[in-house]
mmCIF file of N, CA and C in Angstrom:
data_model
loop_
_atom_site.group_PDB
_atom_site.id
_atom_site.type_symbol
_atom_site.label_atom_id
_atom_site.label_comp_id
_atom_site.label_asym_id
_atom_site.label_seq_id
_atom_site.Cartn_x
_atom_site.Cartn_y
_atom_site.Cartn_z
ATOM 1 N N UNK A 22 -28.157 60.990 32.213
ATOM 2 C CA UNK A 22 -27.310 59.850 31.928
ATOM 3 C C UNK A 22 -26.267 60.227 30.888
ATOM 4 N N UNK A 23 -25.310 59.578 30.882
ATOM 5 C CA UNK A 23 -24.130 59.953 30.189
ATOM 6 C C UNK A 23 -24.086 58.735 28.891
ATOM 7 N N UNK A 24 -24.026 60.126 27.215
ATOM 8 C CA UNK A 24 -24.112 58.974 26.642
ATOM 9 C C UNK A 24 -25.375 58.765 25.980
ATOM 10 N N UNK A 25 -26.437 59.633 26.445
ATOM 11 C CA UNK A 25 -27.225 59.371 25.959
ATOM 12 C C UNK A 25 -27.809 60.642 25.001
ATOM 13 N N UNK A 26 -28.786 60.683 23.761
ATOM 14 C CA UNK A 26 -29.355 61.787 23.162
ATOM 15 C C UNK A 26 -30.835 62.113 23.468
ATOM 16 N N UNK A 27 -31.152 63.320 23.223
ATOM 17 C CA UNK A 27 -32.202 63.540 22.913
ATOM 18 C C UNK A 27 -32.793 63.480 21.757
ATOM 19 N N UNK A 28 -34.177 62.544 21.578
ATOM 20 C CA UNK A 28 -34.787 62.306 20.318
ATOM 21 C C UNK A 28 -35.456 63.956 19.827
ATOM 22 N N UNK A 29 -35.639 63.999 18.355
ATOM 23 C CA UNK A 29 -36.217 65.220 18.133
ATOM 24 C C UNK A 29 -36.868 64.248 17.025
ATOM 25 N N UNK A 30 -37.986 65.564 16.461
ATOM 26 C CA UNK A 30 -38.925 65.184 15.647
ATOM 27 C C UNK A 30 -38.795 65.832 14.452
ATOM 28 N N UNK A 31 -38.568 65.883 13.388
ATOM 29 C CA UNK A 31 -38.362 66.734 12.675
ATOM 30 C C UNK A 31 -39.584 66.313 11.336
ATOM 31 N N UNK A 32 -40.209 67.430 11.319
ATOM 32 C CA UNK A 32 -40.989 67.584 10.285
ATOM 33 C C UNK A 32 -40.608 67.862 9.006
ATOM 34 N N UNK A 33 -41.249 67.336 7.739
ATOM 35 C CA UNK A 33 -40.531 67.473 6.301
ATOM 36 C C UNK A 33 -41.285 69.366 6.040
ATOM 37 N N UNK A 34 -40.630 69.659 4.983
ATOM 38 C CA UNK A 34 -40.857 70.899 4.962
ATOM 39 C C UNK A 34 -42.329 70.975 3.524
ATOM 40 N N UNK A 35 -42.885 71.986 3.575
ATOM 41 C CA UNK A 35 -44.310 71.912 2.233
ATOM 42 C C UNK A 35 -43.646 72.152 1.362
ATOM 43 N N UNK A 36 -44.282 71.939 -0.112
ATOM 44 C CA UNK A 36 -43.523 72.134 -1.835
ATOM 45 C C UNK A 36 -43.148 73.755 -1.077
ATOM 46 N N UNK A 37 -44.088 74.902 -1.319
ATOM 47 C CA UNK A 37 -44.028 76.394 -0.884
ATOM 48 C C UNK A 37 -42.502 76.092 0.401
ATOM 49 N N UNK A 38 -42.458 76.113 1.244
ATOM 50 C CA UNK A 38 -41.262 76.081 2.122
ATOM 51 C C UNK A 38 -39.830 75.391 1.357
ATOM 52 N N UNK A 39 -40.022 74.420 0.875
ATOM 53 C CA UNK A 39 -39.140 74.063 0.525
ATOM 54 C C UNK A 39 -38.469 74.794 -1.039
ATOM 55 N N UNK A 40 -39.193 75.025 -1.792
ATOM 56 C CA UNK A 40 -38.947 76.073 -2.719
ATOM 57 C C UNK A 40 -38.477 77.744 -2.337
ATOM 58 N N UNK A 41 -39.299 77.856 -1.058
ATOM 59 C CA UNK A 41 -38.245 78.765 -0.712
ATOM 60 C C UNK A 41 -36.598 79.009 -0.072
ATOM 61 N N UNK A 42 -36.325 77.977 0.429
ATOM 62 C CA UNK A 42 -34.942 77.525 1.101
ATOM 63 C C UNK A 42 -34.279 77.516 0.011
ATOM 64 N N UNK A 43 -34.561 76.234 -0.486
ATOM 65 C CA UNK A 43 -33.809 76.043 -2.358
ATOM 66 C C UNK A 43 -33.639 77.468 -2.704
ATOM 67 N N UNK A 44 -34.288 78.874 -2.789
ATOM 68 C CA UNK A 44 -34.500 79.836 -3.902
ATOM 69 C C UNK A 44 -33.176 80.778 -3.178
ATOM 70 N N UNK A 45 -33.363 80.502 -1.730
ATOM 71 C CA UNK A 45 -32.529 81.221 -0.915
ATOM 72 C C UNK A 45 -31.040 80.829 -0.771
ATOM 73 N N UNK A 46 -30.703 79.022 -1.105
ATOM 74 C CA UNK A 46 -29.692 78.867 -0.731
ATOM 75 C C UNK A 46 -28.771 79.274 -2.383
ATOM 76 N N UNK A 47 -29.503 78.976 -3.178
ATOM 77 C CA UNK A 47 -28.966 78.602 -4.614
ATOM 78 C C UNK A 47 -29.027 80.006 -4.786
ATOM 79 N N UNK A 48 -29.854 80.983 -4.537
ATOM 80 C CA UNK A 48 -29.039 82.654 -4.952
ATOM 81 C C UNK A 48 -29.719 83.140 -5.595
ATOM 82 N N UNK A 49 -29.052 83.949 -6.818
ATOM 83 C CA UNK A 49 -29.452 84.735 -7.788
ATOM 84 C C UNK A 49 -29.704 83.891 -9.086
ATOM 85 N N UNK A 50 -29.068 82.118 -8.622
ATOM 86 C CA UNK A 50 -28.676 81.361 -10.139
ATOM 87 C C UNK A 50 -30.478 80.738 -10.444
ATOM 88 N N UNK A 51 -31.476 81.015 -9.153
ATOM 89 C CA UNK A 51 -32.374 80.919 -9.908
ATOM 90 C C UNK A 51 -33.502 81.954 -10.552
ATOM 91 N N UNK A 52 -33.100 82.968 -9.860
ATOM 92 C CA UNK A 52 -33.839 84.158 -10.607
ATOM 93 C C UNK A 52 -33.384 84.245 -12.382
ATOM 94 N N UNK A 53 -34.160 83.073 -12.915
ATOM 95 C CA UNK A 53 -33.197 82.558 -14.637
ATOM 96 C C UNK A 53 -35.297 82.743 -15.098
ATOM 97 N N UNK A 54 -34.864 82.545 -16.701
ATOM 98 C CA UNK A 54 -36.226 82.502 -17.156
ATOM 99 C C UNK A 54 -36.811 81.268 -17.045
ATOM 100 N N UNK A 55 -38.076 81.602 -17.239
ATOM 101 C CA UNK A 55 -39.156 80.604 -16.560
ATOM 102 C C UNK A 55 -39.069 79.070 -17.165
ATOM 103 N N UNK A 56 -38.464 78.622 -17.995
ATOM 104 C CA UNK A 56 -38.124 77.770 -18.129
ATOM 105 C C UNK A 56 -36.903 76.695 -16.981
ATOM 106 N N UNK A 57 -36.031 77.639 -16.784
ATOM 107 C CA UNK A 57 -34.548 77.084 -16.049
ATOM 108 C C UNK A 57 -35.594 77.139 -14.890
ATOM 109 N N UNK A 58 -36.482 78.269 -14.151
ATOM 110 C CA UNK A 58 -36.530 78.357 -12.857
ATOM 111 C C UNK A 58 -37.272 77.002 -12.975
ATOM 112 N N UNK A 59 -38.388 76.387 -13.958
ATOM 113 C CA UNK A 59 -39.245 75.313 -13.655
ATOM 114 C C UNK A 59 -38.307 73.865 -13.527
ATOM 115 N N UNK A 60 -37.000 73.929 -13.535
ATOM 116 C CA UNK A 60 -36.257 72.623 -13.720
ATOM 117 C C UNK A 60 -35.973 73.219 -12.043
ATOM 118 N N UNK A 61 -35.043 74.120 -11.681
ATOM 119 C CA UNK A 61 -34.647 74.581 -10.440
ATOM 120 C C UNK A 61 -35.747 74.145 -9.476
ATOM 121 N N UNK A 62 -37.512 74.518 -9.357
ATOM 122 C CA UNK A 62 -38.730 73.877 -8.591
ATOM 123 C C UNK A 62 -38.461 72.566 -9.282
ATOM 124 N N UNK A 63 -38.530 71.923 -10.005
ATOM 125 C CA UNK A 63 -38.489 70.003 -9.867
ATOM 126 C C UNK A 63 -36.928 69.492 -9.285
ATOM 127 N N UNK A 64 -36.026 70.334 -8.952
ATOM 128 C CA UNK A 64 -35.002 69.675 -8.421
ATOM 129 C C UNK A 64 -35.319 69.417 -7.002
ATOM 130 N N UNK A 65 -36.129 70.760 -6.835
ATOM 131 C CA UNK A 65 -36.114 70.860 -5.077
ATOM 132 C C UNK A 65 -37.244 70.163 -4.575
ATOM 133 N N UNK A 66 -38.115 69.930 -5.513
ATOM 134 C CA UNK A 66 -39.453 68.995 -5.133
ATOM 135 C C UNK A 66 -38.476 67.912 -5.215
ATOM 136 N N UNK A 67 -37.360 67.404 -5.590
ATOM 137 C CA UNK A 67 -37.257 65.596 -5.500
ATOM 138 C C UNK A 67 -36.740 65.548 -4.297
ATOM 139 N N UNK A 68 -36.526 66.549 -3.952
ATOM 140 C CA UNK A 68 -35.792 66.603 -2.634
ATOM 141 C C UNK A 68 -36.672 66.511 -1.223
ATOM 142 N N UNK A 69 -38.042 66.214 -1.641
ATOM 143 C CA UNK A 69 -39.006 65.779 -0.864
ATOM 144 C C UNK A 69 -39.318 66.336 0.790
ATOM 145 N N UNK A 70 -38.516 67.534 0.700
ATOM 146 C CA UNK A 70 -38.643 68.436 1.879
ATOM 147 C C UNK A 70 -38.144 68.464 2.798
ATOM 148 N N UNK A 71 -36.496 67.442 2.824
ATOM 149 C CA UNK A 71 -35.985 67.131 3.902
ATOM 150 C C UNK A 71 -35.129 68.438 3.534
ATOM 151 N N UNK A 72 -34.749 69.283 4.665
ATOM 152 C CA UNK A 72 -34.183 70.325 4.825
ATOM 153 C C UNK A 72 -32.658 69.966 4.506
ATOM 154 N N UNK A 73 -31.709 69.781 4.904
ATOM 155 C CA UNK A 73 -30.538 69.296 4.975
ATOM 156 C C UNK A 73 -29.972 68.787 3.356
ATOM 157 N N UNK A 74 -31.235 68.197 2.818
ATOM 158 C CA UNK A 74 -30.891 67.232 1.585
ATOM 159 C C UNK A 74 -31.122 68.885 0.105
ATOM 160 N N UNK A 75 -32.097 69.566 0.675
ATOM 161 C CA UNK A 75 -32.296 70.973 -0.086
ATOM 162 C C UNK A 75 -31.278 71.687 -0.042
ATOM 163 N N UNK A 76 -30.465 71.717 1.267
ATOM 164 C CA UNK A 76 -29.150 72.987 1.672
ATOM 165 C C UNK A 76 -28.347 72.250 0.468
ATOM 166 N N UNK A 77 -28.048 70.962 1.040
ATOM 167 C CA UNK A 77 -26.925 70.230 -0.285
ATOM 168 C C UNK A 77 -26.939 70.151 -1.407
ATOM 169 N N UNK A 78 -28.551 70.280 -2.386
ATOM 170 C CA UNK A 78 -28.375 69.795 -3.210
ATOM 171 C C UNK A 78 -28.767 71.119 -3.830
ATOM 172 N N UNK A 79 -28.960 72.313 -3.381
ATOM 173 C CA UNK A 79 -29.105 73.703 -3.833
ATOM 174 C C UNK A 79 -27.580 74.224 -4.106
ATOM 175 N N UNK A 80 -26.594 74.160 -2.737
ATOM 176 C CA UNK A 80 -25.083 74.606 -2.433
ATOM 177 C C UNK A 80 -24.351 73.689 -3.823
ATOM 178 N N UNK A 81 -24.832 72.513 -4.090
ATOM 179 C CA UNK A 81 -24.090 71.876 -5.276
ATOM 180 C C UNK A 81 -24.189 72.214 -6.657
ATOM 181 N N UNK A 82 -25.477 73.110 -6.999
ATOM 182 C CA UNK A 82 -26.212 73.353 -8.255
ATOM 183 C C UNK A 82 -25.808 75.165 -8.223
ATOM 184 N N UNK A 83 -25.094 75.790 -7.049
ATOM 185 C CA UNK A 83 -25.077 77.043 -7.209
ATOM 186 C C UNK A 83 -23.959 77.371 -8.114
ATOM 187 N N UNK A 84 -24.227 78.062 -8.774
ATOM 188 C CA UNK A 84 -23.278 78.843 -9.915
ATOM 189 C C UNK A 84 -22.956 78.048 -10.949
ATOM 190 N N UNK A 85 -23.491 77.238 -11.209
ATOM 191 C CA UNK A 85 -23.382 76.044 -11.759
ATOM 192 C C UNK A 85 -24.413 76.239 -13.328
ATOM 193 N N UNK A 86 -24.214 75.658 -14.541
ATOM 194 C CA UNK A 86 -24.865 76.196 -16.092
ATOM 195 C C UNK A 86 -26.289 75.058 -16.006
ATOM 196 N N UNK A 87 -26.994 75.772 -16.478
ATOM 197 C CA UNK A 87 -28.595 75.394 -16.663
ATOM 198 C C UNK A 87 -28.359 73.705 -16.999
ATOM 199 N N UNK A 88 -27.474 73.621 -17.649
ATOM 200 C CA UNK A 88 -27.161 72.058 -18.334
ATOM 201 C C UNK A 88 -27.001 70.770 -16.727
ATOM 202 N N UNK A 89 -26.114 71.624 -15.946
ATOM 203 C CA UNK A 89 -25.534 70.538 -14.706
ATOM 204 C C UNK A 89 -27.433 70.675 -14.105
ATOM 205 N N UNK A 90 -27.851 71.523 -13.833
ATOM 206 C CA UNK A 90 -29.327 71.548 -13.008
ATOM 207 C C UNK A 90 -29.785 70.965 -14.061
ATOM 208 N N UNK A 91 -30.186 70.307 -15.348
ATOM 209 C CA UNK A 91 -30.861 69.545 -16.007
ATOM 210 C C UNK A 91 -29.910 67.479 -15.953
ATOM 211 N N UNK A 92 -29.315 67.763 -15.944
ATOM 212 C CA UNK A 92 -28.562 66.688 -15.703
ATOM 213 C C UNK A 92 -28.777 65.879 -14.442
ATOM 214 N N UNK A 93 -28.675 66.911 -13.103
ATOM 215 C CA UNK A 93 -28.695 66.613 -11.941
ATOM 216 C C UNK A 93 -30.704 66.131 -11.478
ATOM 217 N N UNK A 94 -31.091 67.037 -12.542
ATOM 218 C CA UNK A 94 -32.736 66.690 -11.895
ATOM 219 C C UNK A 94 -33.302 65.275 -12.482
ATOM 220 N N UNK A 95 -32.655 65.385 -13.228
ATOM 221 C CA UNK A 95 -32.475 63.597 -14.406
ATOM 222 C C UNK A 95 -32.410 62.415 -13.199
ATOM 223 N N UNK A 96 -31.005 62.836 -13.068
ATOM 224 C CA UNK A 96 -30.386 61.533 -11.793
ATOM 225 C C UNK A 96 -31.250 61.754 -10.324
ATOM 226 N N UNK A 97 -31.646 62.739 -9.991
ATOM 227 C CA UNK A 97 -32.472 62.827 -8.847
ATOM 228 C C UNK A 97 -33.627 62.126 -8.933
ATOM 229 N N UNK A 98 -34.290 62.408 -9.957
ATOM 230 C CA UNK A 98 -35.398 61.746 -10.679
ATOM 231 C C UNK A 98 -35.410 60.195 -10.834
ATOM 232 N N UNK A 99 -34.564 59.476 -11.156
ATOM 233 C CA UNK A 99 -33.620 58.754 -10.967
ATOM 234 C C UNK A 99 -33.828 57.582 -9.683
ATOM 235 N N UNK A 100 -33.112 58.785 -9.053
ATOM 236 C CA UNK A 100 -32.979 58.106 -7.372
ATOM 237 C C UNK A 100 -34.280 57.931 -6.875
ATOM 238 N N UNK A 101 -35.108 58.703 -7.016
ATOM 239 C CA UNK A 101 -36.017 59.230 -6.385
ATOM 240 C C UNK A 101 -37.217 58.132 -6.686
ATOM 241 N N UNK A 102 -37.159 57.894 -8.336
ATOM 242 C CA UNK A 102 -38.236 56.479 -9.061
ATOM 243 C C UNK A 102 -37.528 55.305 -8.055
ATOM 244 N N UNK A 103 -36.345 54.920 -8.135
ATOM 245 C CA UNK A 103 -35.964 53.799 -7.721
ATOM 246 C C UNK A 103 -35.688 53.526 -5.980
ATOM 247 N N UNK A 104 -36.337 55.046 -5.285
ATOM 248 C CA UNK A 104 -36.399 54.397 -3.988
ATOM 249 C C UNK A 104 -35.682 54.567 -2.978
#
């Protein structure tokens, strides 16, 4: 039929999977000391494993100073309490 889609199913990704995408998309900016990397894992955990929402919100935080990834995990945090 014309017009019409195919449904897909898409599964959320595990903390482990999704920390790895995040580690991959964002680069070298999280290979930082263990402090920065533990804000870098709570950004990508708020991101609750939807793939798409990790590409974006990794590609936005890349190259970017430890301060914007503390700022940004604030407001995610944020979004994330309120729903």
């Amino acid at each position: 039929q014309m017009g019409t889609q195919k449904d897909f199913k898409l599964e959320v990704l595990s903390d482990n999977d999704s920390w790895k995408l995040f580690e991959k998309i964002a680069g070298d900016d999280i290979r930082m000391n263990n402090k920065d990397k533990s804000i870098a894992q709570n950004v990508a955990k708020c991101c609750d494993g939807l793939s798409l929402f990790i590409v974006i919100v990794a590609k936005a935080l890349r190259k970017k100073h430890v301060s914007t990834w503390k700022e940004n995990l604030i407001k995610l945090k944020r979004f994330y309490e309120q729903g």
